[in-house]
mmCIF file of C-alpha atoms in Angstrom:
data_model
loop_
_atom_site.group_PDB
_atom_site.id
_atom_site.type_symbol
_atom_site.label_atom_id
_atom_site.label_comp_id
_atom_site.label_asym_id
_atom_site.label_seq_id
_atom_site.Cartn_x
_atom_site.Cartn_y
_atom_site.Cartn_z
ATOM 1 C CA MET A 1 14.230 -41.711 -22.092
ATOM 2 C CA SER A 2 11.195 -43.657 -20.939
ATOM 3 C CA GLU A 3 11.260 -45.852 -17.879
ATOM 4 C CA PHE A 4 11.236 -49.622 -18.275
ATOM 5 C CA SER A 5 11.165 -51.417 -14.923
ATOM 6 C CA ALA A 6 10.734 -55.108 -14.134
ATOM 7 C CA SER A 7 11.458 -56.631 -10.736
ATOM 8 C CA TYR A 8 10.504 -59.384 -8.336
ATOM 9 C CA HIS A 9 9.569 -58.771 -4.693
ATOM 10 C CA LEU A 10 9.599 -61.640 -2.204
ATOM 11 C CA ARG A 11 7.543 -61.218 0.982
ATOM 12 C CA THR A 12 10.176 -61.968 3.629
ATOM 13 C CA ASN A 13 12.425 -60.344 6.198
ATOM 14 C CA ASP A 14 15.333 -62.555 5.139
ATOM 15 C CA ARG A 15 17.516 -61.461 2.235
ATOM 16 C CA GLU A 16 19.034 -64.941 2.198
ATOM 17 C CA ALA A 17 15.625 -66.375 1.235
ATOM 18 C CA ALA A 18 15.833 -64.470 -2.055
ATOM 19 C CA ALA A 19 19.432 -65.628 -2.553
ATOM 20 C CA ALA A 20 18.336 -69.227 -1.972
ATOM 21 C CA LEU A 21 15.437 -68.762 -4.414
ATOM 22 C CA LEU A 22 17.801 -67.571 -7.141
ATOM 23 C CA GLN A 23 20.338 -70.312 -6.448
ATOM 24 C CA ASP A 24 17.773 -73.125 -6.156
ATOM 25 C CA SER A 25 16.134 -72.025 -9.405
ATOM 26 C CA GLY A 26 19.485 -72.027 -11.207
ATOM 27 C CA ASN A 27 19.485 -68.275 -11.781
ATOM 28 C CA HIS A 28 21.685 -65.277 -11.106
ATOM 29 C CA GLY A 29 20.736 -61.720 -10.333
ATOM 30 C CA PHE A 30 20.926 -58.817 -7.929
ATOM 31 C CA ILE A 31 19.206 -58.712 -4.544
ATOM 32 C CA PHE A 32 18.369 -55.534 -2.634
ATOM 33 C CA PRO A 33 18.247 -55.200 1.168
ATOM 34 C CA VAL A 34 15.072 -56.065 3.082
ATOM 35 C CA GLU A 35 12.705 -53.112 3.393
ATOM 36 C CA ASN A 36 9.173 -53.171 4.776
ATOM 37 C CA GLY A 37 9.066 -56.964 4.734
ATOM 38 C CA TRP A 38 9.976 -57.215 1.053
ATOM 39 C CA VAL A 39 13.188 -58.308 -0.641
ATOM 40 C CA SER A 40 13.396 -56.901 -4.160
ATOM 41 C CA PHE A 41 15.508 -58.604 -6.799
ATOM 42 C CA VAL A 42 16.110 -58.894 -10.522
ATOM 43 C CA VAL A 43 16.981 -62.042 -12.431
ATOM 44 C CA THR A 44 19.735 -61.882 -15.028
ATOM 45 C CA GLY A 45 18.215 -62.347 -18.465
ATOM 46 C CA PRO A 46 15.246 -60.942 -20.361
ATOM 47 C CA PRO A 47 13.758 -58.463 -17.855
ATOM 48 C CA PHE A 48 10.122 -58.646 -18.927
ATOM 49 C CA ASP A 49 9.788 -62.429 -19.107
ATOM 50 C CA ILE A 50 8.488 -64.428 -16.160
ATOM 51 C CA ASN A 51 11.173 -66.875 -15.084
ATOM 52 C CA ASP A 52 9.331 -70.182 -14.636
ATOM 53 C CA GLU A 53 12.055 -71.697 -12.467
ATOM 54 C CA VAL A 54 11.856 -68.783 -10.023
ATOM 55 C CA ILE A 55 8.110 -69.368 -9.776
ATOM 56 C CA ASN A 56 8.547 -73.136 -9.317
ATOM 57 C CA TRP A 57 10.962 -72.575 -6.402
ATOM 58 C CA ASN A 58 9.025 -69.683 -4.817
ATOM 59 C CA PRO A 59 8.717 -70.309 -1.049
ATOM 60 C CA GLY A 60 5.896 -67.846 -0.299
ATOM 61 C CA ILE A 61 4.365 -64.624 -1.639
ATOM 62 C CA LEU A 62 6.159 -63.346 -4.734
ATOM 63 C CA LEU A 63 5.224 -60.266 -6.714
ATOM 64 C CA HIS A 64 6.389 -59.398 -10.247
ATOM 65 C CA TYR A 65 6.138 -55.715 -11.156
ATOM 66 C CA ILE A 66 6.480 -54.223 -14.636
ATOM 67 C CA TYR A 67 6.176 -50.582 -15.625
ATOM 68 C CA ALA A 68 6.870 -49.459 -19.183
ATOM 69 C CA GLU A 69 6.148 -45.745 -19.082
ATOM 70 C CA ASP A 70 4.991 -45.373 -22.688
ATOM 71 C CA HIS A 71 3.264 -48.745 -22.919
ATOM 72 C CA GLY A 72 1.604 -49.900 -19.692
ATOM 73 C CA TRP A 73 2.147 -51.867 -16.524
ATOM 74 C CA GLU A 74 1.382 -55.197 -14.934
ATOM 75 C CA LEU A 75 1.356 -56.852 -11.562
ATOM 76 C CA LYS A 76 1.420 -60.588 -10.899
ATOM 77 C CA ILE A 77 1.411 -62.241 -7.476
ATOM 78 C CA TRP A 78 2.087 -65.888 -6.672
ATOM 79 C CA SER A 79 1.515 -67.862 -3.512
ATOM 80 C CA LYS A 80 4.275 -70.432 -3.900
ATOM 81 C CA ASP A 81 3.794 -71.571 -7.530
ATOM 82 C CA GLU A 82 0.110 -70.612 -7.799
ATOM 83 C CA LEU A 83 -0.720 -67.394 -9.647
ATOM 84 C CA VAL A 84 -3.208 -65.608 -7.372
ATOM 85 C CA PHE A 85 -3.249 -62.125 -8.924
ATOM 86 C CA ASP A 86 -2.780 -61.063 -12.545
ATOM 87 C CA TYR A 87 -3.427 -57.544 -13.817
ATOM 88 C CA GLN A 88 -2.221 -56.059 -17.106
ATOM 89 C CA CYS A 89 -2.818 -52.595 -18.494
ATOM 90 C CA ASP A 90 -1.557 -51.642 -21.956
ATOM 91 C CA TRP A 91 -1.943 -48.190 -23.478
ATOM 92 C CA THR A 92 0.487 -48.567 -26.413
ATOM 93 C CA ASP A 93 -2.137 -48.143 -29.152
ATOM 94 C CA GLU A 94 -5.412 -48.111 -27.260
ATOM 95 C CA LEU A 95 -6.281 -48.785 -23.649
ATOM 96 C CA ARG A 96 -6.553 -52.509 -22.911
ATOM 97 C CA ILE A 97 -6.975 -53.849 -19.377
ATOM 98 C CA GLU A 98 -6.907 -57.540 -18.476
ATOM 99 C CA LYS A 99 -7.825 -58.770 -15.010
ATOM 100 C CA SER A 100 -7.506 -62.519 -15.448
ATOM 101 C CA ARG A 101 -7.007 -63.090 -11.708
ATOM 102 C CA PHE A 102 -7.980 -60.002 -9.808
ATOM 103 C CA ASP A 103 -8.246 -60.244 -6.028
ATOM 104 C CA PRO A 104 -8.682 -56.817 -4.415
ATOM 105 C CA TYR A 105 -8.876 -58.450 -0.971
ATOM 106 C CA LEU A 106 -5.352 -59.845 -1.348
ATOM 107 C CA LEU A 107 -4.021 -56.403 -2.266
ATOM 108 C CA ARG A 108 -5.954 -54.783 0.558
ATOM 109 C CA GLU A 109 -4.421 -57.249 3.039
ATOM 110 C CA LEU A 110 -0.866 -56.643 1.780
ATOM 111 C CA ILE A 111 -1.380 -52.867 1.916
ATOM 112 C CA ILE A 112 -2.887 -52.916 5.408
ATOM 113 C CA GLN A 113 0.032 -55.069 6.626
ATOM 114 C CA GLN A 114 2.227 -52.074 5.755
ATOM 115 C CA GLY A 115 0.067 -49.788 7.874
ATOM 116 C CA ASN A 116 -1.116 -47.972 4.752
ATOM 117 C CA SER A 117 -4.605 -47.046 3.682
ATOM 118 C CA ALA A 118 -6.266 -49.241 1.088
ATOM 119 C CA ASP A 119 -8.913 -46.589 0.417
ATOM 120 C CA ASP A 120 -9.381 -45.698 -3.246
ATOM 121 C CA MET A 121 -7.141 -48.556 -4.406
ATOM 122 C CA GLU A 122 -9.711 -49.651 -6.980
ATOM 123 C CA ALA A 123 -8.978 -46.374 -8.798
ATOM 124 C CA VAL A 124 -5.377 -47.485 -9.410
ATOM 125 C CA PHE A 125 -6.795 -50.127 -11.752
ATOM 126 C CA ASP A 126 -9.195 -47.742 -13.527
ATOM 127 C CA LEU A 127 -7.283 -45.027 -15.378
ATOM 128 C CA LYS A 128 -10.337 -42.798 -15.692
ATOM 129 C CA GLN A 129 -10.660 -42.595 -11.912
ATOM 130 C CA HIS A 130 -6.952 -42.800 -11.099
ATOM 131 C CA TYR A 131 -5.770 -39.388 -12.239
ATOM 132 C CA ALA A 132 -8.776 -37.640 -10.695
ATOM 133 C CA ILE A 133 -7.865 -39.115 -7.295
ATOM 134 C CA PHE A 134 -4.068 -39.466 -7.377
ATOM 135 C CA GLY A 135 -2.999 -36.701 -9.777
ATOM 136 C CA ASN A 136 -0.067 -37.331 -12.104
ATOM 137 C CA GLU A 137 1.526 -40.100 -10.025
ATOM 138 C CA PRO A 138 1.639 -43.208 -12.263
ATOM 139 C CA PRO A 139 -0.762 -45.959 -11.106
ATOM 140 C CA PRO A 140 1.965 -48.558 -10.512
ATOM 141 C CA TYR A 141 3.909 -46.091 -8.331
ATOM 142 C CA VAL A 142 0.870 -45.498 -6.130
ATOM 143 C CA LEU A 143 0.359 -49.229 -5.711
ATOM 144 C CA ALA A 144 4.062 -49.966 -5.104
ATOM 145 C CA GLN A 145 4.233 -47.278 -2.417
ATOM 146 C CA ARG A 146 1.128 -48.557 -0.661
ATOM 147 C CA LEU A 147 2.500 -52.119 -0.773
ATOM 148 C CA GLY A 148 5.702 -50.884 0.877
ATOM 149 C CA LEU A 149 7.962 -51.569 -2.098
ATOM 150 C CA THR A 150 11.010 -49.329 -2.266
ATOM 151 C CA HIS A 151 12.999 -50.723 -5.203
ATOM 152 C CA TYR A 152 10.707 -50.435 -8.203
ATOM 153 C CA GLU A 153 11.658 -47.276 -10.138
ATOM 154 C CA TRP A 154 14.144 -47.786 -12.984
ATOM 155 C CA ILE A 155 14.893 -51.304 -11.740
ATOM 156 C CA SER A 156 15.420 -54.147 -14.207
ATOM 157 C CA SER A 157 18.171 -56.560 -15.169
ATOM 158 C CA ASP A 158 19.097 -54.052 -17.897
ATOM 159 C CA TYR A 159 19.780 -51.295 -15.338
ATOM 160 C CA VAL A 160 21.038 -53.017 -12.199
ATOM 161 C CA ASP A 161 24.717 -53.688 -11.776
ATOM 162 C CA GLY A 162 27.170 -53.513 -8.892
ATOM 163 C CA GLU A 163 28.081 -49.894 -9.642
ATOM 164 C CA ARG A 164 24.691 -48.195 -10.047
ATOM 165 C CA TYR A 165 23.134 -49.968 -7.085
ATOM 166 C CA PRO A 166 25.910 -50.708 -4.572
ATOM 167 C CA GLU A 167 23.344 -51.860 -1.982
ATOM 168 C CA ALA A 168 22.364 -54.782 -4.239
ATOM 169 C CA ILE A 169 24.345 -57.992 -3.871
ATOM 170 C CA GLN A 170 25.067 -60.172 -6.868
ATOM 171 C CA VAL A 171 24.169 -63.856 -6.661
#
């Protein structure tokens, strides 16, 4: 079975901020514990759609991560309700990369805040270079690890429930 992951990650040390975001936006979902200054969560509903109400109520830096193992991956980052980073890579039929809002300095800053190296990060966004530098580790995994995300593998509203992920609280 191929992995299909889609999750939000709010830059905060307060799990309640993510709960308030879901409640204020009129949504439900599951919220993971704070790790490395990020609160990961999923919104109940279609996992790969951007929830506009979540974006409208976003209080700070919010990241949306998608990885579809056989199809591609994408990363979007908002500062409040402004989209400040948008990268999409699709390899379903042929390789197609879109960098409509690509800010490597923003990523570098978020990575350095974790105490991680931002060296070679440009290769994550160039598949030809990526595998030569990082081996078989999927590009989105490398980026998620450098950003300090811990809840990104096999995480989506289709997978998360109170039994599989007991550390996640339901809101």
